[in-house]
mmCIF file of C-alpha atoms in Angstrom:
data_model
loop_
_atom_site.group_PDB
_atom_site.id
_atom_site.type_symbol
_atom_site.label_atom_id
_atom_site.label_comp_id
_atom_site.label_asym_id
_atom_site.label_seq_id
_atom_site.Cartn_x
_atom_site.Cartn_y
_atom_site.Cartn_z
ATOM 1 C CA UNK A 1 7.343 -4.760 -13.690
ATOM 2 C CA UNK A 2 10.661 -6.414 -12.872
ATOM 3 C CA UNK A 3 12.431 -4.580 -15.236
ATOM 4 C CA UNK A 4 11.054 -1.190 -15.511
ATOM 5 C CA UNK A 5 8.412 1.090 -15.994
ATOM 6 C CA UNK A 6 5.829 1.341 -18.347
ATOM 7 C CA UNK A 7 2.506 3.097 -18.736
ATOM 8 C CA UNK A 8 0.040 4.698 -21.348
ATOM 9 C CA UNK A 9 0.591 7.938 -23.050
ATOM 10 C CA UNK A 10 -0.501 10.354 -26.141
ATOM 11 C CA UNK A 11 1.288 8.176 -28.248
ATOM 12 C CA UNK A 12 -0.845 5.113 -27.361
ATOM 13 C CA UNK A 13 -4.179 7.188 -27.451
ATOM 14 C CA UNK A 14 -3.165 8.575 -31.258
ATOM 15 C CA UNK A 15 -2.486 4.811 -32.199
ATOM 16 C CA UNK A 16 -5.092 2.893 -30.750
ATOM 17 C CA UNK A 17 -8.471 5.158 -30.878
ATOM 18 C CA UNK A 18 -7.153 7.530 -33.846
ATOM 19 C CA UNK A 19 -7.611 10.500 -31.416
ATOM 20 C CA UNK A 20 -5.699 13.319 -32.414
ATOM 21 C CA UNK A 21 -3.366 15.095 -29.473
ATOM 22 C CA UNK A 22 -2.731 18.763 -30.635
ATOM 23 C CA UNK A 23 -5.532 21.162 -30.095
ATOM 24 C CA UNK A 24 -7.035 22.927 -27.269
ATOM 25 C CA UNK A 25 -7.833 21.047 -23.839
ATOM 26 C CA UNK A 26 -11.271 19.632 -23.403
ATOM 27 C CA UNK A 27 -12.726 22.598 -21.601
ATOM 28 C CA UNK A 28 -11.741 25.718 -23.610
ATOM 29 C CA UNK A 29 -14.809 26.279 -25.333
ATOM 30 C CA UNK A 30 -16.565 26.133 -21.598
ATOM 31 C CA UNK A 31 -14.388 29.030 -20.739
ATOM 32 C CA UNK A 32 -15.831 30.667 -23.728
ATOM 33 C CA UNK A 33 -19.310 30.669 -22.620
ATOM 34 C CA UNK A 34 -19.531 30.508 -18.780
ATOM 35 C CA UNK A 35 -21.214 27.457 -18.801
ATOM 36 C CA UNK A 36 -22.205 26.372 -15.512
ATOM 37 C CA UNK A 37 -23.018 22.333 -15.169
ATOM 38 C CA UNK A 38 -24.998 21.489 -11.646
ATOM 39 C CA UNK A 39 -27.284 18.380 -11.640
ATOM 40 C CA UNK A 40 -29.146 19.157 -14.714
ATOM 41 C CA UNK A 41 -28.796 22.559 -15.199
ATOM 42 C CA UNK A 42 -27.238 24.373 -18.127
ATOM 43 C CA UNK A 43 -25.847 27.699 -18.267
ATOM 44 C CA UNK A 44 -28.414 30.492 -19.410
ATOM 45 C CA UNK A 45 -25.457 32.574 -21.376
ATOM 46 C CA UNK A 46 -24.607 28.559 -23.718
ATOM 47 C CA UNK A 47 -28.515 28.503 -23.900
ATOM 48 C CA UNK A 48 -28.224 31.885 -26.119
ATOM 49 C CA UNK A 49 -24.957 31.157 -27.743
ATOM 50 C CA UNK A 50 -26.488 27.828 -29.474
ATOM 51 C CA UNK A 51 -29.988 29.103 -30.570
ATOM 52 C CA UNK A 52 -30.057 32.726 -30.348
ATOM 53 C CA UNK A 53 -32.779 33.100 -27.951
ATOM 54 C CA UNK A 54 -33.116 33.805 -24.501
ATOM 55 C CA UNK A 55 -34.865 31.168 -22.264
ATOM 56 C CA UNK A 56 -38.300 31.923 -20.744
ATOM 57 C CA UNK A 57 -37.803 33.938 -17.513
ATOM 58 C CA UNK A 58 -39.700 31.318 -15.486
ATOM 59 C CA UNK A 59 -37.469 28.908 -16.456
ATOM 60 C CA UNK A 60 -33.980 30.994 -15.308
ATOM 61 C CA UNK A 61 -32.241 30.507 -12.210
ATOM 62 C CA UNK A 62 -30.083 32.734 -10.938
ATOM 63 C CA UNK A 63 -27.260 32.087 -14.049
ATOM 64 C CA UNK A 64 -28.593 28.411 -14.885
ATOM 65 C CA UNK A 65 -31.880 27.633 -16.973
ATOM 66 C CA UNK A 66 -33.452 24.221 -16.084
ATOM 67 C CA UNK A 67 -33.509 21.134 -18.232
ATOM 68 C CA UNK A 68 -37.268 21.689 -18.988
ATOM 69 C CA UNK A 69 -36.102 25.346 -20.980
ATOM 70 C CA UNK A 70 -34.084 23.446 -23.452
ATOM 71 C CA UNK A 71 -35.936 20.145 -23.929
ATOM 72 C CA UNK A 72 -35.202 20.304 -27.248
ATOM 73 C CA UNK A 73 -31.703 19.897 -26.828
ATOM 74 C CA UNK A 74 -31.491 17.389 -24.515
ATOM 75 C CA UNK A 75 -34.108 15.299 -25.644
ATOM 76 C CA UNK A 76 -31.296 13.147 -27.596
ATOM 77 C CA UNK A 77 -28.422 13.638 -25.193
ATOM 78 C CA UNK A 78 -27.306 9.862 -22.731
ATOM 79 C CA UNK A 79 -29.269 11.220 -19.143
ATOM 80 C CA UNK A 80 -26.419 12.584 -16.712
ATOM 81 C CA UNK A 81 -24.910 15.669 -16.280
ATOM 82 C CA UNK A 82 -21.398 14.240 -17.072
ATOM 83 C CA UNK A 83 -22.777 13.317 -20.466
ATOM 84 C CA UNK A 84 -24.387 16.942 -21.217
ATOM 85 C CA UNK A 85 -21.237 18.374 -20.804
ATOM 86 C CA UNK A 86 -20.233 17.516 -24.355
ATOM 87 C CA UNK A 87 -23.414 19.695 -26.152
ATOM 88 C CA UNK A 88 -21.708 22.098 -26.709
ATOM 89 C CA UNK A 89 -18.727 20.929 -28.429
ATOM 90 C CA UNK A 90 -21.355 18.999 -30.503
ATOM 91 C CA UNK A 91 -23.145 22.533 -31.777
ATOM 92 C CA UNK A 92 -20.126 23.462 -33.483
ATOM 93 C CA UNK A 93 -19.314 20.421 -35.556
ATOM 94 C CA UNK A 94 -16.860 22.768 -37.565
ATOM 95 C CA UNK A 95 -14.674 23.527 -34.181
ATOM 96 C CA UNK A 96 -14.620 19.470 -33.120
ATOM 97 C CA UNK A 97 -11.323 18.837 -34.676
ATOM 98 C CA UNK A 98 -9.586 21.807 -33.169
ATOM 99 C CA UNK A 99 -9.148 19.796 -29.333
ATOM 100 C CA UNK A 100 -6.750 17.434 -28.255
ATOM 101 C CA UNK A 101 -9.478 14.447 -27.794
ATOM 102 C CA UNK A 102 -6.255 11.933 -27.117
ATOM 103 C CA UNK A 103 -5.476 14.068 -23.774
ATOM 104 C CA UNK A 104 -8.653 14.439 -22.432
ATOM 105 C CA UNK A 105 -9.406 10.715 -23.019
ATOM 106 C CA UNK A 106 -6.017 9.809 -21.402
ATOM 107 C CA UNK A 107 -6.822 12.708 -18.179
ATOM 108 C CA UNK A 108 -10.069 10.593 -17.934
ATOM 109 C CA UNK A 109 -8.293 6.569 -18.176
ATOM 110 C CA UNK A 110 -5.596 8.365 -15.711
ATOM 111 C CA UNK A 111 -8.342 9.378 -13.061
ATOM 112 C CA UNK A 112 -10.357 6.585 -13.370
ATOM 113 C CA UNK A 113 -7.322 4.082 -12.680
ATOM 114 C CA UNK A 114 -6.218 6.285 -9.535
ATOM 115 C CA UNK A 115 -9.838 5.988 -8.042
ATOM 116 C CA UNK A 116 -10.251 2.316 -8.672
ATOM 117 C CA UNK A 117 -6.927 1.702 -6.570
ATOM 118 C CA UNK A 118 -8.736 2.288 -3.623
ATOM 119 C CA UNK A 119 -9.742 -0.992 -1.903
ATOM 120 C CA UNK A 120 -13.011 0.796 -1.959
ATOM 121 C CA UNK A 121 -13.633 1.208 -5.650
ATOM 122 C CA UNK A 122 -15.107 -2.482 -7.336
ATOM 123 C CA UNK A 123 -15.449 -0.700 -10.522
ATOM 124 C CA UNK A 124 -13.459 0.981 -13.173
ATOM 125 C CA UNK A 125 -15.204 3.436 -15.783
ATOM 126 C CA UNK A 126 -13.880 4.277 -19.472
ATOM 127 C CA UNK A 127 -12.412 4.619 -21.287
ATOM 128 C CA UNK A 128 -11.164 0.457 -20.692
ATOM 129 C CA UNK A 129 -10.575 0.122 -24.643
ATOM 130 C CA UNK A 130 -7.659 2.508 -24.719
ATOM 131 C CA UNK A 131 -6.570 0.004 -21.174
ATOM 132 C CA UNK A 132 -7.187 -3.000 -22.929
ATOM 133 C CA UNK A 133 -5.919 -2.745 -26.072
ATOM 134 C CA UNK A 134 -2.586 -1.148 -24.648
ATOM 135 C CA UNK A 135 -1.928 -4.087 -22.918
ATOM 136 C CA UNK A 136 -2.198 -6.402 -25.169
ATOM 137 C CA UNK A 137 0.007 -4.625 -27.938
ATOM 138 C CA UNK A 138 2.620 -4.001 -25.515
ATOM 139 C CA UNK A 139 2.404 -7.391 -23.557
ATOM 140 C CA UNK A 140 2.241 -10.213 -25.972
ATOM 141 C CA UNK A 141 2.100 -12.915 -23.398
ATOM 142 C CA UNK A 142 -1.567 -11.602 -22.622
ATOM 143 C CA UNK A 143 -3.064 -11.438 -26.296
ATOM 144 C CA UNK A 144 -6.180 -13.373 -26.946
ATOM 145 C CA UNK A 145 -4.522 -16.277 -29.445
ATOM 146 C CA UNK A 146 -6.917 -15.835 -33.002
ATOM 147 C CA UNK A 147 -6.434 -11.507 -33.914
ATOM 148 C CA UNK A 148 -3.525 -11.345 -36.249
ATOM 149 C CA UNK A 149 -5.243 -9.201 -38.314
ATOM 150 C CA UNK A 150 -5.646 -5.612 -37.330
ATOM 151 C CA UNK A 151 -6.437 -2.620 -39.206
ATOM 152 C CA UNK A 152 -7.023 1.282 -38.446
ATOM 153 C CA UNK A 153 -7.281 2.352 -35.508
ATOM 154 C CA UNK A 154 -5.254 -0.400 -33.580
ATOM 155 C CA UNK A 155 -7.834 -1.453 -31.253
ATOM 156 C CA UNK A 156 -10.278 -2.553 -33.247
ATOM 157 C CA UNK A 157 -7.890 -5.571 -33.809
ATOM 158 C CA UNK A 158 -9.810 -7.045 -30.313
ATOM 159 C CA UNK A 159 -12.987 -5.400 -31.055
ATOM 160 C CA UNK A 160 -14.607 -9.282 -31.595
ATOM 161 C CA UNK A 161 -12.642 -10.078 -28.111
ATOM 162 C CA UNK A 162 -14.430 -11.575 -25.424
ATOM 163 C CA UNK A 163 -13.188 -12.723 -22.298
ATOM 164 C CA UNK A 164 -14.568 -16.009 -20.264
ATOM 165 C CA UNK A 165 -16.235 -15.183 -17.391
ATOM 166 C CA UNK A 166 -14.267 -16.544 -14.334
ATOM 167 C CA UNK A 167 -14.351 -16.013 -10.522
ATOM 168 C CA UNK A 168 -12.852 -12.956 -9.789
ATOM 169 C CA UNK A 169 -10.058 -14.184 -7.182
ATOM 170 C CA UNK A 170 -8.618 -16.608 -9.038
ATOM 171 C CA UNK A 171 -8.484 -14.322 -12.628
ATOM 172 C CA UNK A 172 -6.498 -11.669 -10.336
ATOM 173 C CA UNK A 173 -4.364 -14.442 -8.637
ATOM 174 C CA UNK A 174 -3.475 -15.888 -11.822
ATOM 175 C CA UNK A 175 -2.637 -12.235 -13.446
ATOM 176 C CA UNK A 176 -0.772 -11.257 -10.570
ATOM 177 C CA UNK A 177 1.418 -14.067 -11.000
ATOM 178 C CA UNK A 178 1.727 -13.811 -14.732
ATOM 179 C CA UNK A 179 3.022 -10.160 -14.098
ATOM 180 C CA UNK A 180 5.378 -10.855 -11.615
ATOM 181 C CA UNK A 181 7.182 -14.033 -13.879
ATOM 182 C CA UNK A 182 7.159 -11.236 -17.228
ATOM 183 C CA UNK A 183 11.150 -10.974 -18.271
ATOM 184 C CA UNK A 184 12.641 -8.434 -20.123
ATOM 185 C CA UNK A 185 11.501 -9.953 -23.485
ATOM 186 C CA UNK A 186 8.197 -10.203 -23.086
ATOM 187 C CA UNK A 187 7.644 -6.536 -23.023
ATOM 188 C CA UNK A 188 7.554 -4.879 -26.565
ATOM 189 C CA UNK A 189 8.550 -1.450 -25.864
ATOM 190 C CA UNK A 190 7.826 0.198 -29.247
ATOM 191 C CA UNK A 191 4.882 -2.104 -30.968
ATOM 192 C CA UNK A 192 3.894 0.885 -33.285
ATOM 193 C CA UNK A 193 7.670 0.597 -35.073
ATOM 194 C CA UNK A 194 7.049 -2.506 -37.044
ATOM 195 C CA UNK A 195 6.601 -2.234 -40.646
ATOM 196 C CA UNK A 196 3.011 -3.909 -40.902
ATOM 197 C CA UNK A 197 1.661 -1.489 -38.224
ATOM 198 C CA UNK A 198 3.328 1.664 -40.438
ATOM 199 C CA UNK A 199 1.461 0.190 -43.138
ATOM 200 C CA UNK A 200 -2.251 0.879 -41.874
ATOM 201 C CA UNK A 201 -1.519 4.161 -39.765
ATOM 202 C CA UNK A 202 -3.380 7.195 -41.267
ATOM 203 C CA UNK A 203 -0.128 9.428 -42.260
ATOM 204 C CA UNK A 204 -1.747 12.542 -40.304
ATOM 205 C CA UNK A 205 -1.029 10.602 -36.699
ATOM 206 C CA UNK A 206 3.011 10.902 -37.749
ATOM 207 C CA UNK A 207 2.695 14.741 -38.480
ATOM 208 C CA UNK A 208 5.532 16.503 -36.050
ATOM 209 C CA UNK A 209 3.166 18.415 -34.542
ATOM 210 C CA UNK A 210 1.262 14.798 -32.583
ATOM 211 C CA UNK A 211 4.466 13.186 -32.749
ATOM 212 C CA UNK A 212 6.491 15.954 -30.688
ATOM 213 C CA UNK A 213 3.445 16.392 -28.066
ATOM 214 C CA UNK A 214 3.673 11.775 -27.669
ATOM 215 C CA UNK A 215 7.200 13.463 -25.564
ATOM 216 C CA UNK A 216 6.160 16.345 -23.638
ATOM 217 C CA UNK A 217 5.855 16.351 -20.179
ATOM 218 C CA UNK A 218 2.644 18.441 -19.411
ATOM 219 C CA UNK A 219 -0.757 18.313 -17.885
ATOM 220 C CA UNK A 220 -4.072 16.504 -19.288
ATOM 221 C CA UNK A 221 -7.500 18.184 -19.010
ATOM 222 C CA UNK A 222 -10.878 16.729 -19.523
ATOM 223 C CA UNK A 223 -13.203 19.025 -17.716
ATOM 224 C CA UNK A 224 -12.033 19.353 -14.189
ATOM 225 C CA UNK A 225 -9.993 16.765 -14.465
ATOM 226 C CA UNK A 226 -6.472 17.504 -14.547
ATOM 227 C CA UNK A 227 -3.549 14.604 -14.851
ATOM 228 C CA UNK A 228 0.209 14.873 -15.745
ATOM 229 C CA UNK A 229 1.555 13.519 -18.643
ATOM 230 C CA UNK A 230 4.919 12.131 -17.155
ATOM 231 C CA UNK A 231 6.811 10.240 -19.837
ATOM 232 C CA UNK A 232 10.623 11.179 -18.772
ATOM 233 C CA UNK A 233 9.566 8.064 -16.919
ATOM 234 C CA UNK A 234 9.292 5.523 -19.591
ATOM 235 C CA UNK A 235 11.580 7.003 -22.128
ATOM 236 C CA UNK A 236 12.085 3.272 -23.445
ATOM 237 C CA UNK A 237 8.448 3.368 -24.924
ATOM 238 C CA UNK A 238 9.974 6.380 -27.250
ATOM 239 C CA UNK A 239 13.424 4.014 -28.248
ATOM 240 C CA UNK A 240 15.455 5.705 -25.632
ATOM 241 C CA UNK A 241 17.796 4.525 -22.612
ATOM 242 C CA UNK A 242 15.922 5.093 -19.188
ATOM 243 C CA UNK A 243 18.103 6.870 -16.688
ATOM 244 C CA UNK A 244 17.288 7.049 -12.789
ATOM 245 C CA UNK A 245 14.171 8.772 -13.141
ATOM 246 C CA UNK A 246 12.999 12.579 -11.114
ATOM 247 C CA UNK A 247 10.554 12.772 -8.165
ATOM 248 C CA UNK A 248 6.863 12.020 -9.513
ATOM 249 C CA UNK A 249 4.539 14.919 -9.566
ATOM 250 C CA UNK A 250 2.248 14.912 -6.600
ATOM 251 C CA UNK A 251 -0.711 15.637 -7.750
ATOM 252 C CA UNK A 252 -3.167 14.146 -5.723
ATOM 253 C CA UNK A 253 -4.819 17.700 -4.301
ATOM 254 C CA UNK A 254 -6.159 17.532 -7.698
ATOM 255 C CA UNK A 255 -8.381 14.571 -7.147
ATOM 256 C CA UNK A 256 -10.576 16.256 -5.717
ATOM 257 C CA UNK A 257 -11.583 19.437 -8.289
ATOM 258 C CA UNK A 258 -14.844 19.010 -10.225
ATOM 259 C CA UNK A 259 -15.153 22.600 -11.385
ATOM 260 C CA UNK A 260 -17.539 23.550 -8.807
ATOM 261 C CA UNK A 261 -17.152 26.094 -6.040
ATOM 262 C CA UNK A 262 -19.018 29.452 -7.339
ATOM 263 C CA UNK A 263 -16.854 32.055 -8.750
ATOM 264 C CA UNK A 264 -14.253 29.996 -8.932
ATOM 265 C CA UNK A 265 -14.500 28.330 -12.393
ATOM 266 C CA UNK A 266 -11.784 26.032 -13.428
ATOM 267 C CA UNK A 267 -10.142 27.055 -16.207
ATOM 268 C CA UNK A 268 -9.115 30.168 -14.007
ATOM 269 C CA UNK A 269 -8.651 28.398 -10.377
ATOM 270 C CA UNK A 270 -6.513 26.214 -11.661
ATOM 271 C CA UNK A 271 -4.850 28.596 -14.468
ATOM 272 C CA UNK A 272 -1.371 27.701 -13.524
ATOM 273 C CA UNK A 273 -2.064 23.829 -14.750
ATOM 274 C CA UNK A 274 -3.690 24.523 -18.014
ATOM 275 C CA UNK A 275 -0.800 27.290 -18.488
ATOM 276 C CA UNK A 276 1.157 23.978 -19.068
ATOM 277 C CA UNK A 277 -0.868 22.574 -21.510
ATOM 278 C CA UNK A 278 -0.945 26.312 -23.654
ATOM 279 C CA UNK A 279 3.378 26.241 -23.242
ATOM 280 C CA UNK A 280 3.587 22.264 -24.285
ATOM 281 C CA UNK A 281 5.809 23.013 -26.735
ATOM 282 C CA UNK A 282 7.937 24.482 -24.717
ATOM 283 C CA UNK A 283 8.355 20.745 -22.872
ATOM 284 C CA UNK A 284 8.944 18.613 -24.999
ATOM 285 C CA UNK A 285 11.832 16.012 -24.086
ATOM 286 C CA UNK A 286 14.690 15.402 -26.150
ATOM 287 C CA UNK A 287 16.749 12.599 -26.155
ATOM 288 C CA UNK A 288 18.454 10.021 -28.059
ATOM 289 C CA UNK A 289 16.903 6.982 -30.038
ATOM 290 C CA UNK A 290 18.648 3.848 -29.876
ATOM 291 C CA UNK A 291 18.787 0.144 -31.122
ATOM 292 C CA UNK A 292 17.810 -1.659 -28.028
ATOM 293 C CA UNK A 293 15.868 0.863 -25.773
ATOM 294 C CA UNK A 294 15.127 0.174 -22.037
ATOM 295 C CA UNK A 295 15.785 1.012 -18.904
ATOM 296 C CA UNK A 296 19.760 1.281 -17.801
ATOM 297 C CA UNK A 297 21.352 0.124 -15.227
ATOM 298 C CA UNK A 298 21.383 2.916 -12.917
ATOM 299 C CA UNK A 299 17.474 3.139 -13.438
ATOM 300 C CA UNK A 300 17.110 -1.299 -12.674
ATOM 301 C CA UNK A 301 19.074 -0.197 -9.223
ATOM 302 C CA UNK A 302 17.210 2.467 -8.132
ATOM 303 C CA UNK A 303 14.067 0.046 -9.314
ATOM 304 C CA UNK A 304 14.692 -2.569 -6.954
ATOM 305 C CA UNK A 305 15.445 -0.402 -4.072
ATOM 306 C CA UNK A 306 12.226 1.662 -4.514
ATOM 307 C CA UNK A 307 10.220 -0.331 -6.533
ATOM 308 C CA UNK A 308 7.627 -3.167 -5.646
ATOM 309 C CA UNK A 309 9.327 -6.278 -6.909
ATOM 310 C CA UNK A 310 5.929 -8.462 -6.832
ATOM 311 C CA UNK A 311 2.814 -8.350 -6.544
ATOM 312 C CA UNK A 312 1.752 -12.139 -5.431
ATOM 313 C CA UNK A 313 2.386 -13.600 -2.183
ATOM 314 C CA UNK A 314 5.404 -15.708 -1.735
ATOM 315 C CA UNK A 315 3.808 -18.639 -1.663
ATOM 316 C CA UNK A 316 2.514 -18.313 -5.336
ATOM 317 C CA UNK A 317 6.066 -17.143 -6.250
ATOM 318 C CA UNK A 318 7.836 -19.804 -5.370
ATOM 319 C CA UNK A 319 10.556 -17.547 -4.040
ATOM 320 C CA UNK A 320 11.432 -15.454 -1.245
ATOM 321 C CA UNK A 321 13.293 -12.470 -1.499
ATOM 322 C CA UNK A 322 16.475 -11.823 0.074
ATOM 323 C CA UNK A 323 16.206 -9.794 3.184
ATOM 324 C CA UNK A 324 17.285 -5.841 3.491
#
């Protein structure tokens, strides 16, 4: 954006899918367990956990037990070994509200929008309500005209929402160009301050201890996947002044961990990174609210000597940039 930066964080994924953020990450009770997912294979040592029997020996491979040894289970479970990963938070219903859902749902948004930027990529997996609905509280030029009404959680104000379908180059064209004309104004930086939303939030999403983790700077696991939660970036989404911001995190060695490789499970190969997510409280930002949050102007010159002023051609724009 021309005036700043922006992006989705804890805070949005507490507001808009009622997801709570403080817990354990999305792969602790894997740890727990050994469990071991390959194809469609499940680990043998989960297998005895969940129904206190061992598997037929015919059916055990080496430390995984096939599909066919626990029909039963799986019978009922979406086909895909990405899916069958969640059975076993699902066996212990009473444990379900002890993870941080809102991070591992905002580790998986985060990956998915990093692999769709390649020119490669023509599609982009879930979770696109979280996307969706984001943008359209926090832009309000690009709000479907008709959904006043909203109720709890947040997105299900658009849940009726469906978009024309249009040729693809033109619908980007014409975004592009509506992204590059936003001003400063058109940008609501803190949508979830307004009175009427207060009204319909569930009071548990404004206990300190999801409200302190919406401003900590830490890592996001879902599975392998492991993101970084960078909001000293867009401090003006939390009511605060945005100075010239740090170095981002490279992270992109990351990209390609899927928890396989052996011995070498996860949770303990990459210990260091969930270490961050154990000491979050230990990182959480603090800094001062104020009446008209946004970036400063410091941050706007750094922006437009680093920063990608526009995304259409010139043409489109109208304009052309000074040179140097």
């Amino acid at each position: 954006m021309p005036f700043g930066e922006c992006t989705i964080t804890l805070q949005d994924a507490a507001y808009q899918l009622r997801l709570p953020v403080d817990g354990r990450y999305v792969s602790g009770f894997l740890t727990d367990f050994h469990v071991y997912i390959e194809g469609g294979q499940l680990a043998w040592q989960w297998f005895h956990e969940l129904l206190g029997v061992l598997p037929p020996a015919n059916q055990i491979q080496k430390f995984a037990v096939n599909c066919t040894g626990s029909r039963r289970l799986l019978e009922s479970a979406p086909r895909g070994p990405m899916r069958r990963r969640w059975l076993p938070f699902v066996a212990r219903l009473e444990e379900m509200g002890g993870y941080s859902w809102g991070s591992a749902a905002l580790a998986w948004l985060y990956r998915c929008m990093c692999r769709v930027a390649n020119r490669h990529v023509v599609k982009l997996a879930e979770p696109l309500q979280l996307l969706q609905s984001w943008i359209f509280w926090q832009f309000s030029g690009f709000r479907p005209v008709g959904y006043d009404a909203f109720s709890w959680p947040l997105a299900s104000r658009w849940s009726g929402y469906n978009p024309r379908i249009s040729e693809k180059g033109p619908r980007v064209q014409m975004a592009r160009l509506r992204i590059d004309l936003l001003q400063a104004w058109d940008f609501i930086w803190m949508p979830y301050s307004t009175p009427d939303v207060l009204q319909v939030v569930h009071p548990e999403v404004l206990e300190p201890r999801h409200t302190m983790l919406w401003r900590c700077v830490t890592s996001l696991i879902y599975f392998a996947v492991v993101e970084w939660h960078q909001v000293d970036r867009v401090l003006p989404q939390f009511g605060s002044v945005q100075p010239p911001p740090h170095p981002a995190l490279n992270i992109d060695f990351l990209m390609s961990k899927d928890g396989r490789g052996g011995d070498r499970w996860f949770p303990s190969y990459l210990q260091h990174w969930h270490l961050h997510w154990e000491t979050r409280a230990d990182h959480v930002l603090r800094f001062d609210v104020v009446a008209d949050p946004g970036p400063s102007h410091e941050f706007l010159a750094w922006w437009h000597q680093h920063g990608k002023r526009f995304l259409s051609p010139e043409m489109y724009l109208g304009i052309r940039e000074a040179s140097g």
